[in-house]
Tab-separated table of C-alpha atoms in Angstrom:
chain	number	residue	atom	x	y	z
A	1	ILE	CA	-2.295	-0.340	-17.378
A	2	THR	CA	1.669	-0.781	-16.896
A	3	CYS	CA	1.442	-0.623	-13.156
A	4	PHE	CA	-1.227	-3.233	-13.250
A	5	ILE	CA	0.965	-5.461	-15.264
A	6	LEU	CA	3.860	-4.925	-13.179
A	7	ASN	CA	1.931	-5.666	-10.029
A	8	GLY	CA	0.594	-8.776	-11.571
A	9	LEU	CA	4.002	-9.980	-12.400
A	10	GLY	CA	5.133	-9.297	-8.626
A	11	LEU	CA	7.297	-6.223	-9.586
A	12	HIS	CA	5.548	-4.124	-6.794
A	13	ARG	CA	8.372	-1.747	-6.280
A	14	ILE	CA	8.993	-1.112	-9.957
A	15	ALA	CA	5.219	-0.310	-10.146
A	16	LEU	CA	5.432	1.906	-7.347
A	17	TYR	CA	8.318	3.881	-8.928
A	18	PHE	CA	6.572	3.852	-12.160
A	19	THR	CA	3.610	5.456	-10.594
A	20	PHE	CA	5.338	8.209	-9.080
A	21	ILE	CA	7.231	9.010	-12.286
A	22	GLY	CA	4.058	9.072	-14.197
A	23	ILE	CA	2.427	11.401	-11.832
A	24	ASP	CA	5.412	13.614	-11.906
A	25	LEU	CA	5.191	13.648	-15.852
A	26	ILE	CA	1.355	14.213	-15.841
A	27	LEU	CA	1.784	17.136	-13.521
A	28	LEU	CA	4.817	18.490	-15.511
A	29	SER	CA	2.834	18.234	-18.829
A	30	ALA	CA	-0.315	19.658	-17.145
A	31	ASN	CA	1.435	22.619	-16.108
A	32	PHE	CA	3.214	22.918	-19.661
A	33	PHE	CA	-0.022	22.943	-21.586
A	34	GLU	CA	-2.621	24.383	-19.126
A	35	GLY	CA	-0.121	26.886	-17.512
A	36	THR	CA	0.738	27.279	-13.798
A	37	GLN	CA	-2.474	29.374	-13.426
A	38	THR	CA	-4.384	26.164	-12.972
A	39	GLY	CA	-2.268	25.414	-9.874
A	40	ASN	CA	-1.224	21.626	-10.633
A	41	TYR	CA	1.898	22.228	-9.060
A	42	LEU	CA	0.375	22.401	-5.768
A	43	ILE	CA	0.036	18.527	-5.731
A	44	TYR	CA	3.907	18.239	-5.548
A	45	PRO	CA	4.372	18.730	-1.770
A	46	ALA	CA	1.536	15.944	-1.097
A	47	LEU	CA	3.598	13.640	-3.341
A	48	ILE	CA	6.787	14.395	-1.589
A	49	LEU	CA	5.119	13.587	1.428
A	50	LEU	CA	4.041	10.303	0.275
A	51	PHE	CA	7.708	9.050	-0.176
A	52	PRO	CA	8.186	8.029	3.486
A	53	ILE	CA	4.835	6.384	3.728
A	54	LEU	CA	4.696	4.168	0.653
A	55	ILE	CA	8.295	3.513	0.060
A	56	LYS	CA	9.603	0.971	2.646
A	57	VAL	CA	12.683	1.362	4.406
A	58	LYS	CA	14.257	-1.760	2.888
A	59	ASP	CA	14.098	-0.231	-0.611
A	60	LYS	CA	17.258	0.828	-2.149
A	61	LYS	CA	18.240	4.305	-1.284
A	62	ALA	CA	19.519	5.045	-4.756
A	63	GLY	CA	15.947	4.381	-6.053
A	64	VAL	CA	14.255	6.592	-3.426
A	65	LEU	CA	16.757	9.349	-3.911
A	66	PHE	CA	16.228	9.250	-7.693
A	67	LEU	CA	12.312	9.408	-7.185
A	68	PHE	CA	12.916	12.369	-4.847
A	69	LEU	CA	15.326	14.048	-7.110
A	70	PHE	CA	13.065	13.507	-10.309
A	71	THR	CA	10.038	14.879	-8.349
A	72	MET	CA	11.835	18.013	-7.235
A	73	LEU	CA	13.194	18.518	-10.665
A	74	CYS	CA	9.556	18.361	-12.298
A	75	ALA	CA	8.284	20.678	-9.537
A	76	VAL	CA	11.276	23.262	-10.325
A	77	LEU	CA	10.456	23.097	-13.893
A	78	SER	CA	6.710	23.313	-13.618
A	79	ILE	CA	7.076	26.436	-11.515
A	80	THR	CA	10.178	28.077	-13.362
A	81	VAL	CA	9.805	26.991	-17.126
A	82	CYS	CA	6.185	26.752	-17.760
A	83	SER	CA	4.343	29.881	-18.515
A	84	HIS	CA	1.467	31.038	-16.351
A	85	ARG	CA	-0.913	31.005	-19.295
A	86	GLY	CA	0.186	27.537	-20.964
A	87	TYR	CA	2.010	26.997	-24.302
A	88	LEU	CA	-0.571	25.297	-26.697
A	89	HIS	CA	-3.832	27.149	-25.688
A	90	GLY	CA	-5.265	29.937	-23.418
A	91	LEU	CA	-7.680	28.750	-21.000
A	92	ALA	CA	-10.586	31.232	-20.051
A	93	GLU	CA	-9.919	33.074	-16.831
A	94	THR	CA	-13.101	31.406	-15.242
A	95	ASP	CA	-11.833	27.942	-16.281
A	96	ALA	CA	-8.422	28.618	-15.040
A	97	ALA	CA	-9.652	29.772	-11.610
A	98	LEU	CA	-11.930	26.760	-11.398
A	99	MET	CA	-9.157	24.335	-12.323
A	100	PHE	CA	-6.913	26.193	-9.592
A	101	LYS	CA	-9.642	25.694	-7.077
A	102	GLY	CA	-9.838	22.034	-7.987
A	103	SER	CA	-5.971	21.613	-7.715
A	104	PHE	CA	-6.191	23.332	-4.456
A	105	LEU	CA	-8.940	21.100	-3.139
A	106	ILE	CA	-7.045	17.932	-4.333
A	107	SER	CA	-3.635	19.199	-2.737
A	108	PHE	CA	-5.661	19.990	0.503
A	109	CYS	CA	-7.372	16.680	0.622
A	110	LEU	CA	-4.339	14.747	-0.118
A	111	ASN	CA	-2.286	16.610	2.509
A	112	ALA	CA	-5.209	16.083	5.072
A	113	ILE	CA	-5.120	12.308	4.255
A	114	LEU	CA	-1.544	12.262	4.770
A	115	ALA	CA	-1.611	14.139	8.039
A	116	TYR	CA	-4.296	11.637	9.233
A	117	ILE	CA	-2.041	8.767	8.226
A	118	ILE	CA	1.102	9.939	9.670
A	119	PHE	CA	-0.919	10.718	12.769
A	120	ASN	CA	-2.259	7.247	12.988
A	121	ILE	CA	1.387	5.820	12.533
A	122	THR	CA	2.769	7.934	15.076
A	123	GLN	CA	-0.001	7.103	17.572
A	124	GLN	CA	0.438	3.290	17.024
A	125	ARG	CA	4.229	3.482	17.443
A	126	GLU	CA	3.864	5.342	20.413
A	127	LYS	CA	1.505	2.796	21.971
A	128	ASP	CA	3.943	0.024	20.861
A	129	LEU	CA	6.753	1.855	22.810
A	130	ILE	CA	4.516	2.264	25.872
A	131	GLU	CA	3.846	-1.496	25.825
A	132	ALA	CA	7.446	-2.299	25.403
A	133	LYS	CA	8.348	-0.012	28.431
A	134	GLU	CA	5.744	-1.510	30.541
A	135	LEU	CA	6.886	-5.003	29.429
A	136	ALA	CA	10.448	-4.097	30.448
A	137	GLU	CA	9.484	-2.705	33.611
A	138	GLN	CA	7.469	-5.681	34.538
A	139	SER	CA	10.411	-8.026	33.560
A	140	ASP	CA	12.757	-5.875	35.659
A	141	LYS	CA	10.565	-6.233	38.726
A	142	ILE	CA	10.563	-10.020	38.159
A	143	LYS	CA	14.122	-10.042	37.952
A	144	LEU	CA	14.536	-8.082	41.078
A	145	GLN	CA	12.174	-10.242	42.998
A	146	PHE	CA	14.040	-13.222	41.868
A	147	ILE	CA	17.291	-12.013	42.891
A	148	SER	CA	15.798	-10.902	46.188
A	149	ASN	CA	14.385	-14.403	46.721
A	150	MET	CA	17.411	-16.260	45.655
A	151	SER	CA	19.555	-13.983	47.881
A	152	HIS	CA	17.394	-14.780	51.029
A	153	GLU	CA	17.207	-18.630	49.995
A	154	LEU	CA	21.107	-18.709	49.941
A	155	ARG	CA	21.747	-16.650	53.003
A	156	THR	CA	19.616	-18.937	55.297
A	157	PRO	CA	21.609	-21.994	54.631
A	158	LEU	CA	24.780	-20.233	54.358
A	159	ASN	CA	24.166	-18.714	57.927
A	160	GLY	CA	23.625	-22.176	59.416
A	161	ILE	CA	26.722	-23.447	57.568
A	162	ILE	CA	28.823	-20.402	59.000
A	163	GLY	CA	27.307	-20.934	62.470
A	164	THR	CA	28.095	-24.554	62.403
A	165	THR	CA	31.623	-24.007	61.315
A	166	ASN	CA	32.149	-21.396	63.919
């Protein structure tokens, strides 16, 4: 709700940062209460891979660095501090195994989507570079042709003037 309100107010960057912090805290609390046996920590790598895609280059580096460090801190806390079985209640082994499979599937799907997005972005940038190279080569050809024509056009009258002067 807070992100929707912030987006409605035009504070898109703050809403994006708030989303990342919220996801980090949800994952950390899930690891704390349910334990690391459920595999919620598997989503952190996908979250870290989202940074370069969702956060624009023009964003302030301090904010991006803060989000990265906060995510890394939550990931490290999830793995080192949270117990395997959880602190408030113990899940049945079958439930924990099912939740681990779900977390693994979510992590796998997120990473697959990210790989697809990164592939498309890379492919589009490669097409743009090829088009720019072709345009540069074409303008270089036109420039060489112009210089060749001008050289010929200048040489002909100059030869006549030189011949007349001689």
